[in-house]
Coordinates of C-alpha atoms in Angstrom, one line a residue:
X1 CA -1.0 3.4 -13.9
X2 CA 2.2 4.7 -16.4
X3 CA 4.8 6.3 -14.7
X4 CA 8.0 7.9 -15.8
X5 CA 10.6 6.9 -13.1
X6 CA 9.5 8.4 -10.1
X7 CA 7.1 10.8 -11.8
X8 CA 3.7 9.9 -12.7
X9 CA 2.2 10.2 -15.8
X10 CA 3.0 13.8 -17.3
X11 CA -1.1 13.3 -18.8
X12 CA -2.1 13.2 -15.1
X13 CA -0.4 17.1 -14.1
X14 CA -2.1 18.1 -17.5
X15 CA -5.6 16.5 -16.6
X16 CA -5.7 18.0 -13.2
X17 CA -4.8 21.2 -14.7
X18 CA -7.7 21.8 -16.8
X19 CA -11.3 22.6 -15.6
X20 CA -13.8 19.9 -15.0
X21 CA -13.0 16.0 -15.1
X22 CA -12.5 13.2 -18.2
X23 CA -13.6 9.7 -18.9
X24 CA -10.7 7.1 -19.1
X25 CA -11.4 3.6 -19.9
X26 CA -10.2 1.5 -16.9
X27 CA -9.5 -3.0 -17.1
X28 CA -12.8 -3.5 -15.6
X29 CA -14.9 -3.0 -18.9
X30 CA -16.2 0.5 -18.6
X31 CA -15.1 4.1 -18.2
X32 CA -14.3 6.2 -15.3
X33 CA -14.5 9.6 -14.4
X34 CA -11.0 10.6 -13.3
X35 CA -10.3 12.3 -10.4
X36 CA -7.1 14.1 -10.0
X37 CA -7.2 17.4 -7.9
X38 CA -6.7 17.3 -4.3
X39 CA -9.5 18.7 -2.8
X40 CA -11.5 16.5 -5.2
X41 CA -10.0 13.0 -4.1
X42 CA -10.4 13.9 -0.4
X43 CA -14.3 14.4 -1.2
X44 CA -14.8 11.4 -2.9
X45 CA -12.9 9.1 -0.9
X46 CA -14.8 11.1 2.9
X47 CA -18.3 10.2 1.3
X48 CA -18.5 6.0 1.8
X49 CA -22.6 6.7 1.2
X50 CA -22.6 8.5 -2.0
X51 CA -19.7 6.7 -3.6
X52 CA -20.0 3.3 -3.1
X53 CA -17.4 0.3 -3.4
X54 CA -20.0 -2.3 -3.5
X55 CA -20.8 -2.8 -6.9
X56 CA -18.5 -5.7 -7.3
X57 CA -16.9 -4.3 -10.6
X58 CA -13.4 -4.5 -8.7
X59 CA -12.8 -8.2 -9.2
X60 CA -11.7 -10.0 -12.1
X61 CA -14.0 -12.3 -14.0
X62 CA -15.8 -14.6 -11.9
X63 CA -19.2 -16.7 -11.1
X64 CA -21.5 -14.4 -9.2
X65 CA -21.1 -16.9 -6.1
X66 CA -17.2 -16.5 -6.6
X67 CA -17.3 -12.9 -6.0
X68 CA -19.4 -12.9 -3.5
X69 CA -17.8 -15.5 -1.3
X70 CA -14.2 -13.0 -2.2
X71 CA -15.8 -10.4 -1.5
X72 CA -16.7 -10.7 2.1
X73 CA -14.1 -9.6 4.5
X74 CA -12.2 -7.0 1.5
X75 CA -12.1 -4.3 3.5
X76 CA -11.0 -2.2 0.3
X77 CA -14.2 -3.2 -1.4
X78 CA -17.0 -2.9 1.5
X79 CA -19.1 0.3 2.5
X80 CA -20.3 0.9 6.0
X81 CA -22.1 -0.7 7.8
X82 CA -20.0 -4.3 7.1
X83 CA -17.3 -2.4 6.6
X84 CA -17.2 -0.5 10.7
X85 CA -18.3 -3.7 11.7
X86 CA -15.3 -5.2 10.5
X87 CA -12.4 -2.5 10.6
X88 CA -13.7 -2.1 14.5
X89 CA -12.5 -5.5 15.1
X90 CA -9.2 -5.0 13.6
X91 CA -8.1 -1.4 15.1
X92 CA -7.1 -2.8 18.7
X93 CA -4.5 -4.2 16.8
X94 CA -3.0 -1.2 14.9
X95 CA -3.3 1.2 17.4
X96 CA 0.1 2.7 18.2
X97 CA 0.6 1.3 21.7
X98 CA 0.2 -2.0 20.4
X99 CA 2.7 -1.0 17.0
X100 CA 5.5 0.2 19.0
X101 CA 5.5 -3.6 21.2
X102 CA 6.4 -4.4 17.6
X103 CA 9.1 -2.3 17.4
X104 CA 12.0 -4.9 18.9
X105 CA 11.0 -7.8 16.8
X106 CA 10.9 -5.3 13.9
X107 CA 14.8 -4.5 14.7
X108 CA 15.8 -7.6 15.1
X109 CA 14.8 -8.7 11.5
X110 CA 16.2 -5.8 9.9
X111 CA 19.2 -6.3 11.8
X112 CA 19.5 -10.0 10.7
X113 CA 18.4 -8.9 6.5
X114 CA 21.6 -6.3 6.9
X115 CA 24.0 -8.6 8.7
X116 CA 23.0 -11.4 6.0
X117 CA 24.0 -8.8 3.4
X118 CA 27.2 -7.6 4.7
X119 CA 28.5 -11.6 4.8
X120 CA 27.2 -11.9 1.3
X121 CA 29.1 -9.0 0.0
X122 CA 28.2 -7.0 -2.9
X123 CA 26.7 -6.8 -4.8
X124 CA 23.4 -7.4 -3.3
X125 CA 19.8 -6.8 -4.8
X126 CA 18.3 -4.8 -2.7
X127 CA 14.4 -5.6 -3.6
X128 CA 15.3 -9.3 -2.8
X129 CA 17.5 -9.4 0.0
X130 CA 16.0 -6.5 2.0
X131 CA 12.8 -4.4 1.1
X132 CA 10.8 -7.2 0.1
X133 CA 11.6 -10.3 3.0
X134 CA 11.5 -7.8 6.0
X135 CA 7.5 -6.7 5.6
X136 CA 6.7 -9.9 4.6
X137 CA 8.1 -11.7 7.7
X138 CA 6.7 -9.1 10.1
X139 CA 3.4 -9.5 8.3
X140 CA 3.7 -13.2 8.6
X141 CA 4.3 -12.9 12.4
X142 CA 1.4 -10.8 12.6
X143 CA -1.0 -12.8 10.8
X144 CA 0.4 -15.8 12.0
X145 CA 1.3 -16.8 8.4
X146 CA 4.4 -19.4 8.1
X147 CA 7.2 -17.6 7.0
X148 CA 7.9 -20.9 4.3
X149 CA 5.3 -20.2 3.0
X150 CA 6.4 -16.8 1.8
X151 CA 7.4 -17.3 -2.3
X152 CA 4.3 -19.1 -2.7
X153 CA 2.0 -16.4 -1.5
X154 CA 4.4 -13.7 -3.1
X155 CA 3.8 -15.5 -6.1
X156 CA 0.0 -15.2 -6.1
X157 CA -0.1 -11.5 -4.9
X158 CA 2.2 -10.2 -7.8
X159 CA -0.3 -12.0 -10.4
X160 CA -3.2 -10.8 -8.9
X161 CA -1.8 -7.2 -8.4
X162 CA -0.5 -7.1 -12.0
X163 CA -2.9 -5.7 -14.9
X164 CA -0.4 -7.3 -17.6
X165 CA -2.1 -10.6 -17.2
X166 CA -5.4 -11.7 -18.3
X167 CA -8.2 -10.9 -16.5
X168 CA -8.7 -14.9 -15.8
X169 CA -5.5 -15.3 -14.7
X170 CA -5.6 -12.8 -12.1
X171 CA -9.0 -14.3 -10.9
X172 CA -7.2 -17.5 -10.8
X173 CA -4.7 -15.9 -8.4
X174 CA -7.0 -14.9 -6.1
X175 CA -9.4 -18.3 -5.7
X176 CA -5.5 -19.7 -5.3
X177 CA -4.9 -16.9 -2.3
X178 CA -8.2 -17.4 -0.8
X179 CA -8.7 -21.4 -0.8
X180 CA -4.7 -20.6 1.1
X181 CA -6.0 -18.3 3.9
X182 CA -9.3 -20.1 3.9
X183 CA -6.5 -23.3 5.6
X184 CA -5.0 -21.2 8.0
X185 CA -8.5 -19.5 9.5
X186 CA -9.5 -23.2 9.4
X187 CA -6.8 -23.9 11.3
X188 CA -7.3 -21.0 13.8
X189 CA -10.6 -22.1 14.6
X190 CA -9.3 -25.5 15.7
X191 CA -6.5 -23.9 17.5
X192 CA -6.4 -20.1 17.8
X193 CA -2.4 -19.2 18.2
X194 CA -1.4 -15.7 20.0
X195 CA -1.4 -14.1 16.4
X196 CA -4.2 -11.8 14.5
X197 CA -6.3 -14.6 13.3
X198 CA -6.2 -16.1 16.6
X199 CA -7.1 -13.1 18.0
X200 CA -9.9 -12.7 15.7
X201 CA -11.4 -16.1 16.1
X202 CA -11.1 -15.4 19.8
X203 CA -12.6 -12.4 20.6
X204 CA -14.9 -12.3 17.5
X205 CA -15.4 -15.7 16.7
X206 CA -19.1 -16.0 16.9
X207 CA -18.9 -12.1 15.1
X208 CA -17.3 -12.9 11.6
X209 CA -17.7 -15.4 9.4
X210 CA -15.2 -17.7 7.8
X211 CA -15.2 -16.1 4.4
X212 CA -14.4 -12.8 6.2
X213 CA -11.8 -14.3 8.4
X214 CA -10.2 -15.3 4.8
X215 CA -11.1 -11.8 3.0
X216 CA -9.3 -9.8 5.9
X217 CA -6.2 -12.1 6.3
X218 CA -5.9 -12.1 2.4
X219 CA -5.9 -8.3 2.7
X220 CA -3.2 -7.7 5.6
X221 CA -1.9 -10.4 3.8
X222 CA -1.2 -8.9 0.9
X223 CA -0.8 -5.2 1.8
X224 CA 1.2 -5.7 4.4
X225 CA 4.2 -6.8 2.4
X226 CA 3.9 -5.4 -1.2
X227 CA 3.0 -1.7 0.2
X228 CA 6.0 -1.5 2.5
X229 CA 8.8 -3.4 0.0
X230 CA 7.8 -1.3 -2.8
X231 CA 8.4 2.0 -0.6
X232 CA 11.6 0.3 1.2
X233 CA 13.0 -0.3 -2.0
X234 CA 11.9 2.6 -4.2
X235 CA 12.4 5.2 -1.1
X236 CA 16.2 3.7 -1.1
X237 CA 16.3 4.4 -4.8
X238 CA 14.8 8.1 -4.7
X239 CA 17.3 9.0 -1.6
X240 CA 20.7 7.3 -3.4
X241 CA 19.1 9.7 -6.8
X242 CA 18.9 12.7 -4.5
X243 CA 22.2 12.9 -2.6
X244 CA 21.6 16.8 -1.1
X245 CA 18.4 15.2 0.8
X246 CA 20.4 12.0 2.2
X247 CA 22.9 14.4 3.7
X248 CA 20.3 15.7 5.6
X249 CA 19.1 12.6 6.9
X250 CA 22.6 11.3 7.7
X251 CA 23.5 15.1 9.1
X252 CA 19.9 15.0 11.3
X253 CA 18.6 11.6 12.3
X254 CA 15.5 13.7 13.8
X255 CA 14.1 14.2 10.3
X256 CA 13.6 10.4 9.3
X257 CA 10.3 11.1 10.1
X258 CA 9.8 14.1 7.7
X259 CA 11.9 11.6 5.3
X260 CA 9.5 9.0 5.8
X261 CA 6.3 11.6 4.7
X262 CA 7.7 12.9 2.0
X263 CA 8.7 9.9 0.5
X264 CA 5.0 8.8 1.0
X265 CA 4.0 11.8 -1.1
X266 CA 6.5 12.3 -3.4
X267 CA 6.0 8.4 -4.5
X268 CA 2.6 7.8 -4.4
X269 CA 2.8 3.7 -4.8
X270 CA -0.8 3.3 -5.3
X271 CA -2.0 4.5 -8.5
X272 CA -5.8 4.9 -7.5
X273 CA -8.2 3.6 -5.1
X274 CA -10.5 0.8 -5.8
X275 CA -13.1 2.0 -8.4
X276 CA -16.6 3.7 -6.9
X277 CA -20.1 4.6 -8.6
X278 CA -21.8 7.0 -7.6
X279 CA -24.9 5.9 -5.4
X280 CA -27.3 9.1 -6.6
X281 CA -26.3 12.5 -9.1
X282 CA -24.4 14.5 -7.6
X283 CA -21.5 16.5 -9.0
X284 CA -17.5 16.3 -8.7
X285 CA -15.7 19.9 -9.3
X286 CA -18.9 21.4 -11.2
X287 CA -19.2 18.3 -13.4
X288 CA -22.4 16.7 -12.9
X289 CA -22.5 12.7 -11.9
X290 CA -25.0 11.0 -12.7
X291 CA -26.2 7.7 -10.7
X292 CA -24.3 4.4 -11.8
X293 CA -21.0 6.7 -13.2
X294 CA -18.0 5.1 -11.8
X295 CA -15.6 7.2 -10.5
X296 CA -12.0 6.3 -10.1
X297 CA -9.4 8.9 -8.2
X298 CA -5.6 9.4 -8.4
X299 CA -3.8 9.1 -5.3
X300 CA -0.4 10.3 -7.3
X301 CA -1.9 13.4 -8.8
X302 CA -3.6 13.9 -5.7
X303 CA -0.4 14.2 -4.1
X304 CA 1.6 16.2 -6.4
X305 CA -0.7 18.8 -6.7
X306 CA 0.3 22.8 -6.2
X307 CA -3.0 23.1 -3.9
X308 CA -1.5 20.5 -1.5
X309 CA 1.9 22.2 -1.0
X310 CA 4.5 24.3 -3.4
X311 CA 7.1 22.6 -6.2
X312 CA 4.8 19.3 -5.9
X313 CA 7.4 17.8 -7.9
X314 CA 10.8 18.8 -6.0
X315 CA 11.9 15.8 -3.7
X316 CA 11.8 17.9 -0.1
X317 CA 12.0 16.2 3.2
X318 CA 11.9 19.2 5.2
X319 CA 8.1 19.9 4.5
X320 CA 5.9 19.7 7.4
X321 CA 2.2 18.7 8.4
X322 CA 1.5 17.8 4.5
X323 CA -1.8 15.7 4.9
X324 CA -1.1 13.8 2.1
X325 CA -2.9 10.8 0.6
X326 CA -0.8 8.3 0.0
X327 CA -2.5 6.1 2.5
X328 CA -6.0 6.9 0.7
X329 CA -8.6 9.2 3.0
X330 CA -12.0 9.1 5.2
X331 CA -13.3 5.4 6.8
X332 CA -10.8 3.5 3.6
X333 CA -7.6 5.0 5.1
X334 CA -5.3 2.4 5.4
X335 CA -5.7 0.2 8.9
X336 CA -1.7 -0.7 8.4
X337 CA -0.2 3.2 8.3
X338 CA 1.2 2.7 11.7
X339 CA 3.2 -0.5 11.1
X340 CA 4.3 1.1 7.6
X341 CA 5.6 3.8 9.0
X342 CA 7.3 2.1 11.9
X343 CA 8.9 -0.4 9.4
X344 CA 10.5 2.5 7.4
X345 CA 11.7 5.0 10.0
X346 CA 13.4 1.7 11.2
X347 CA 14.7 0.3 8.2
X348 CA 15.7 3.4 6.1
X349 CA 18.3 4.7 9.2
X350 CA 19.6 1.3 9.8
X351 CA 20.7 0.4 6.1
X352 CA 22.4 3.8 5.5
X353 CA 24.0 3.6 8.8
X354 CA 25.0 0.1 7.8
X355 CA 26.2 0.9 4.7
X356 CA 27.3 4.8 4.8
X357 CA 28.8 4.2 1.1
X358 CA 25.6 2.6 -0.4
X359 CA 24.9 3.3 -3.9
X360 CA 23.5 2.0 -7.4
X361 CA 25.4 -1.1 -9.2
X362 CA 23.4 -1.4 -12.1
X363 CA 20.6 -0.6 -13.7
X364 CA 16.7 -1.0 -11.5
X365 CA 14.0 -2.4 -13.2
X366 CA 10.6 -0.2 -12.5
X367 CA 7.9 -2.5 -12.1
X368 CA 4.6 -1.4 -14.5
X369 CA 1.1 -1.6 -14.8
X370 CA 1.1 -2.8 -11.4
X371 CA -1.6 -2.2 -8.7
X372 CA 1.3 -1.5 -6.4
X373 CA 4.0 0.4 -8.1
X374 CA 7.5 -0.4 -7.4
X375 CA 10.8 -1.8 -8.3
X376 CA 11.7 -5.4 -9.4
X377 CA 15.2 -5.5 -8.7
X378 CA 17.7 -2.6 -7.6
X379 CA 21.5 -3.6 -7.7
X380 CA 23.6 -2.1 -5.1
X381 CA 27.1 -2.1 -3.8
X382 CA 28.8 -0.2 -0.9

């Protein structure tokens, strides 16, 4: 999970580069074999049967009947077939028809976070005023989450996403999240609104349980906002740090979404995906596996690898068709991409249109040994 700015770990370019894979220790109590070379990742994270999520070492210390009741309904943590059966019921509403009908409302609130800036003046903190409440408030919507209830749930989401607290206290974090959503699916069912969990209750009502309605609301939940505000506000950071690719941008509107994939790639948020043993041997790059190993991949080294594209390293928006995996690979890629995407190409244009002199006024703060890498605060002016 270290990183050096926008880099990641120099130990992770030198691990992919040698043959064969390594052990690392990982905060679940046993090692890992890493997985850093493209062609690699995609192979692990394509085969749901023979590396598994559903070994339950993923969650922080808890009673068996804890995790299990947590468990149900985490998409991120489930192999097929619960996990079809479930992701089937939320594609109707991520498919892109249904993510552009988004796109007004989505406007709108970035319109209202910019116009709120410019009456506050600079400077402005960009994380707080911007990257971070316009996800969260389009996720709300979505969800049919209130809005006031935002810090609270921000609150819980950052402690259970961040490995520099106890492993208790993390667990504690998410009983807190789910005993929250488990109110509002309760609610639903009473009184489904026009919103996901409406929808859900429904259409599928008699199909999922409670505990999953909670699991999959605590998921969108969750990755709806920190995934997109991390890559709002780090993206602004990497374009203001790059000036001869924002020209481009400014000079060619047309390559926001070339912009938009790169950055994706280049950043690489989310250090690895959840952790997965291996169901029988097999072997990873010529290195036998042995039944029970777990297996852990990088998504960053993944991504910055030579056999992906050339100068992995070198910030380049005008690269096309890279099928990169920042948004993970096979059955597990990410439900959301659609709405992240749409969020960014809209938000990205409309602040540096908004504020054609934007630039740094003081120093970020990069936010570490989080599940979701990212910035904490990022001072800017115009």
């Amino acid at each position: 999970m270290r990183r050096q700015g926008f880099d990641p770990d120099p130990e992770l370019a030198a691990v992919r580069a040698q043959p064969g894979l390594t052990k690392v220790p990982t905060p679940y109590g046993r090692d890992a074999w890493l997985v850093t070379r493209y062609d690699d990742v995609r192979d692990v994270l394509r085969n749901a049967e023979l590396f598994s999520y559903g070994h339950g070492i993923n969650i922080p210390p808890m009673s068996e009947e804890q995790a299990k009741r947590l468990k149900a309904g985490a998409l991120l943590m489930m192999d097929p077939p619960d996990h079809t059966r479930l992701r089937r019921m939320l594609t109707p509403e991520f498919t892109m028809r249904r993510i552009r009908r988004l796109e007004p409302r989505v406007r709108e609130i970035v319109a209202d976070h910019l116009d709120a800036m410019e009456r506050a003046g600079a400077p402005a903190d960009l994380v707080a005023d911007f990257a971070t409440p316009i996800p969260s408030l389009v996720i709300c919507e979505l969800l049919g989450v209130p809005y006031a209830d935002r810090a609270a749930f921000q609150a819980r989401s950052n402690t259970l996403l961040d490995f520099n607290q106890p492993p208790e206290v993390r667990g504690q974090a998410q009983m807190a999240s789910a005993a929250y959503m488990g109110e509002l699916v309760a609610r639903a069912r009473v009184e489904p609104g026009d919103d996901l969990l409406g929808m859900l209750v429904r259409d599928q009502g008699d199909e999922v349980s409670d505990a999953e309605l909670v699991g999959l609301g605590g998921l969108l939940l969750i990755a709806g906002h920190e995934t997109t505000a991390s890559m709002i506000g780090l993206g602004t950071l990497a374009l203001l740090r790059h000036p001869d690719q924002l020209d481009l941008v400014r000079e060619d509107p047309e390559k926001v979404d070339g912009m938009v994939e790169e950055l994706l790639r280049w950043l690489t948020i989310i250090h690895s995906g959840a952790i997965k043993v291996a169901a029988a041997d097999t072997e990873i790059g010529g290195v036998p596996i042995a039944k029970g190993d777990a297996v852990v991949v990088s998504l960053p080294a993944a991504n910055r690898d030579p056999a992906l594209t050339e100068h992995p390293d070198v910030f380049d928006i005008t690269r096309r068709d890279l099928a990169h995996v920042a948004f993970g690979y096979g059955a597990h890629h990410c439900i959301g991409a659609p709405l992240a995407r749409m969020e960014m190409r809209i938000a990205f244009p409309a602040l540096l249109d908004r504020f054609p002199g934007l630039r740094e006024a003081g120093e970020p703060v990069f936010r570490s040994f989080n599940v979701v890498y990212g910035l904490s605060s990022f001072p800017v002016a115009w």
